[in-house]
Amino acid sequence: PAIRAARAHRYLAPFPEGSHSEAMLAVLLRAYFEMQLYRDNLEMAEAAFVRAMVQDADGTGQPLRLPVLHATRWIAQCNSRLKRTAAANALFQRLSRRMHAIQPDLDFYRDWASTAWDSGQRRESIRRFEVGSSRLPPGRDREQLLTMAMHARFLTGEPGTVPAVEARMEELGR
């Protein structure tokens, strides 16, 4: 991530409004996120990228450009990690209809569901875990989301979860 960030900075310094500036900003946001520089990421995003997001999301019916979608994803996830749930939820909501374009992964779905949980939206959190598990290919990441959904159901005291959790534990123990 550090090399990607350095390359993005190297492009953006002489070409802040260049034809590839949005893509480079998205690369930079992702690199900062991967290095867990969440606050730095948000400060940079607010200073440099929010204008593009607002222009794309102004309700004119124009589709969001892919670099803007990716940037929105990393900004939402940074807000989620910093427990800024209102900001994260607003951005996740904006992305929810266009998720296919950004190819979400385990981290995205976990942050998306955790933001709902941290906001006190327990049922919505469970729903988000289930949506994520249905969209990921079979494998370890999908199993993790299914387990997180089961754990969330257990914590909410949903009827019938104890036997379901026991069965899931047996299944995972094989």
Coordinates of C-alpha atoms in Angstrom, one line a residue:
P1 CA 0.0 0.0 0.0
A2 CA 2.8 2.4 0.7
I3 CA 4.2 2.1 -2.8
R4 CA 0.7 2.7 -4.3
A5 CA 0.3 5.7 -2.1
A6 CA 3.6 7.2 -3.1
R7 CA 2.8 6.6 -6.8
A8 CA -0.6 8.2 -6.5
H9 CA 1.0 11.2 -4.7
R10 CA 3.6 11.5 -7.4
Y11 CA 0.9 11.7 -10.1
L12 CA -1.4 14.0 -8.1
A13 CA 1.3 16.6 -7.2
P14 CA 1.8 17.9 -10.8
F15 CA -1.7 17.0 -12.0
P16 CA -4.3 17.6 -9.3
E17 CA -7.0 18.1 -11.9
G18 CA -5.7 15.7 -14.4
S19 CA -7.7 13.2 -16.4
H20 CA -6.7 10.4 -14.0
S21 CA -6.9 12.4 -10.7
E22 CA -10.1 10.7 -9.5
A23 CA -8.7 7.2 -10.1
M24 CA -5.4 8.2 -8.4
L25 CA -7.4 9.6 -5.4
A26 CA -9.3 6.3 -5.1
V27 CA -6.0 4.4 -5.2
L28 CA -4.6 6.7 -2.5
L29 CA -7.7 6.3 -0.3
R30 CA -7.5 2.6 -0.5
A31 CA -3.8 2.6 0.3
Y32 CA -4.3 4.8 3.4
F33 CA -7.2 2.5 4.5
E34 CA -5.0 -0.6 4.1
M35 CA -2.3 1.1 6.2
Q36 CA -5.0 1.9 8.8
L37 CA -4.4 5.7 8.4
Y38 CA -8.1 6.3 8.8
R39 CA -8.0 9.9 10.1
D40 CA -5.4 10.9 7.5
N41 CA -7.6 9.2 4.8
L42 CA -10.7 11.2 5.8
E43 CA -8.9 14.5 6.0
M44 CA -7.4 14.0 2.6
A45 CA -10.8 12.8 1.2
E46 CA -12.7 15.7 2.7
A47 CA -10.1 18.2 1.2
A48 CA -9.8 16.7 -2.2
F49 CA -12.5 14.2 -3.1
V50 CA -15.8 15.3 -1.6
R51 CA -16.4 17.8 -4.4
A52 CA -16.5 15.0 -6.9
M53 CA -18.8 12.9 -4.7
V54 CA -21.2 15.7 -4.2
Q55 CA -21.3 16.5 -7.9
D56 CA -22.0 12.8 -8.7
A57 CA -24.6 12.4 -6.0
D58 CA -26.5 15.7 -6.7
G59 CA -29.6 13.9 -7.8
T60 CA -29.3 14.7 -11.5
G61 CA -29.7 11.0 -12.3
Q62 CA -26.1 10.7 -13.6
P63 CA -24.5 7.5 -12.6
L64 CA -21.6 7.7 -10.2
R65 CA -18.3 7.2 -11.9
L66 CA -16.3 4.1 -10.8
P67 CA -13.5 6.0 -9.1
V68 CA -16.0 8.0 -7.1
L69 CA -17.7 4.8 -6.0
H70 CA -14.4 3.3 -4.9
A71 CA -13.5 6.5 -3.0
T72 CA -16.9 6.5 -1.4
R73 CA -16.3 2.9 -0.3
W74 CA -13.0 3.7 1.4
I75 CA -14.4 6.8 3.1
A76 CA -17.4 4.9 4.4
Q77 CA -15.1 2.1 5.8
C78 CA -12.8 4.7 7.4
N79 CA -15.8 6.3 9.1
S80 CA -17.0 2.9 10.2
R81 CA -13.6 2.0 11.7
L82 CA -13.5 5.4 13.5
K83 CA -17.1 4.7 14.9
R84 CA -18.5 7.7 12.9
T85 CA -21.7 5.7 12.3
A86 CA -23.9 8.4 10.9
A87 CA -21.4 9.4 8.3
A88 CA -20.6 5.8 7.5
N89 CA -24.2 4.8 7.2
A90 CA -25.0 7.7 4.9
L91 CA -22.2 6.6 2.5
F92 CA -23.0 2.9 2.8
Q93 CA -26.6 3.8 1.9
R94 CA -25.4 5.7 -1.2
L95 CA -23.4 2.6 -2.2
S96 CA -26.0 0.0 -1.5
R97 CA -27.7 0.1 -4.9
R98 CA -24.3 0.1 -6.7
M99 CA -22.4 -2.5 -4.8
H100 CA -21.9 -4.8 -7.8
A101 CA -19.7 -2.1 -9.4
I102 CA -17.1 -2.0 -6.5
Q103 CA -16.9 -5.8 -6.0
P104 CA -17.2 -5.8 -2.2
D105 CA -15.1 -8.2 -0.1
L106 CA -15.3 -9.5 3.5
D107 CA -14.0 -6.3 5.0
F108 CA -16.6 -4.2 3.2
Y109 CA -19.5 -6.3 4.3
R110 CA -18.2 -6.6 7.9
D111 CA -17.8 -2.8 8.1
W112 CA -21.2 -2.3 6.5
A113 CA -22.9 -4.6 9.0
S114 CA -20.9 -3.4 12.0
T115 CA -21.9 0.2 11.3
A116 CA -25.6 -0.8 11.6
W117 CA -24.8 -2.7 14.8
D118 CA -23.0 0.3 16.3
S119 CA -25.9 2.5 15.4
G120 CA -28.2 0.3 17.4
Q121 CA -29.8 -1.2 14.2
R122 CA -29.5 -4.8 15.3
R123 CA -31.9 -6.4 12.7
E124 CA -30.4 -4.3 9.9
S125 CA -26.9 -5.5 10.9
I126 CA -28.0 -9.1 10.7
R127 CA -29.6 -8.4 7.3
R128 CA -26.4 -6.9 6.0
F129 CA -24.4 -9.9 7.2
E130 CA -26.8 -12.1 5.3
V131 CA -26.7 -10.0 2.2
G132 CA -22.9 -10.1 2.2
S133 CA -22.8 -13.8 2.7
S134 CA -25.2 -14.4 -0.2
R135 CA -23.1 -12.2 -2.5
L136 CA -19.7 -13.7 -1.7
P137 CA -18.5 -16.8 -3.4
P138 CA -18.5 -20.0 -1.4
G139 CA -15.4 -20.2 0.9
R140 CA -13.9 -18.9 4.1
D141 CA -15.1 -15.3 3.7
R142 CA -18.7 -16.3 3.2
E143 CA -18.4 -18.7 6.2
Q144 CA -17.1 -15.8 8.4
L145 CA -20.1 -13.6 7.5
L146 CA -22.5 -16.4 8.2
T147 CA -20.9 -17.0 11.6
M148 CA -21.1 -13.2 12.3
A149 CA -24.8 -13.2 11.4
M150 CA -25.4 -16.2 13.7
H151 CA -23.4 -14.4 16.5
A152 CA -25.4 -11.2 16.0
R153 CA -28.7 -13.2 16.2
F154 CA -27.5 -14.9 19.4
L155 CA -26.6 -11.5 21.0
T156 CA -30.0 -10.1 20.1
G157 CA -31.7 -13.0 21.8
E158 CA -33.5 -14.1 18.7
P159 CA -35.7 -17.2 19.5
G160 CA -34.2 -20.5 18.5
T161 CA -30.6 -19.2 18.1
V162 CA -29.0 -21.3 20.8
P163 CA -29.8 -24.6 19.0
A164 CA -28.8 -23.0 15.7
V165 CA -25.5 -21.8 17.2
E166 CA -24.8 -25.2 18.5
A167 CA -25.5 -26.8 15.1
R168 CA -23.2 -24.2 13.4
M169 CA -20.4 -25.0 15.9
E170 CA -20.8 -28.7 15.1
E171 CA -20.7 -27.9 11.4
L172 CA -17.6 -25.8 11.7
G173 CA -15.9 -28.3 13.9
R174 CA -15.9 -30.9 11.2

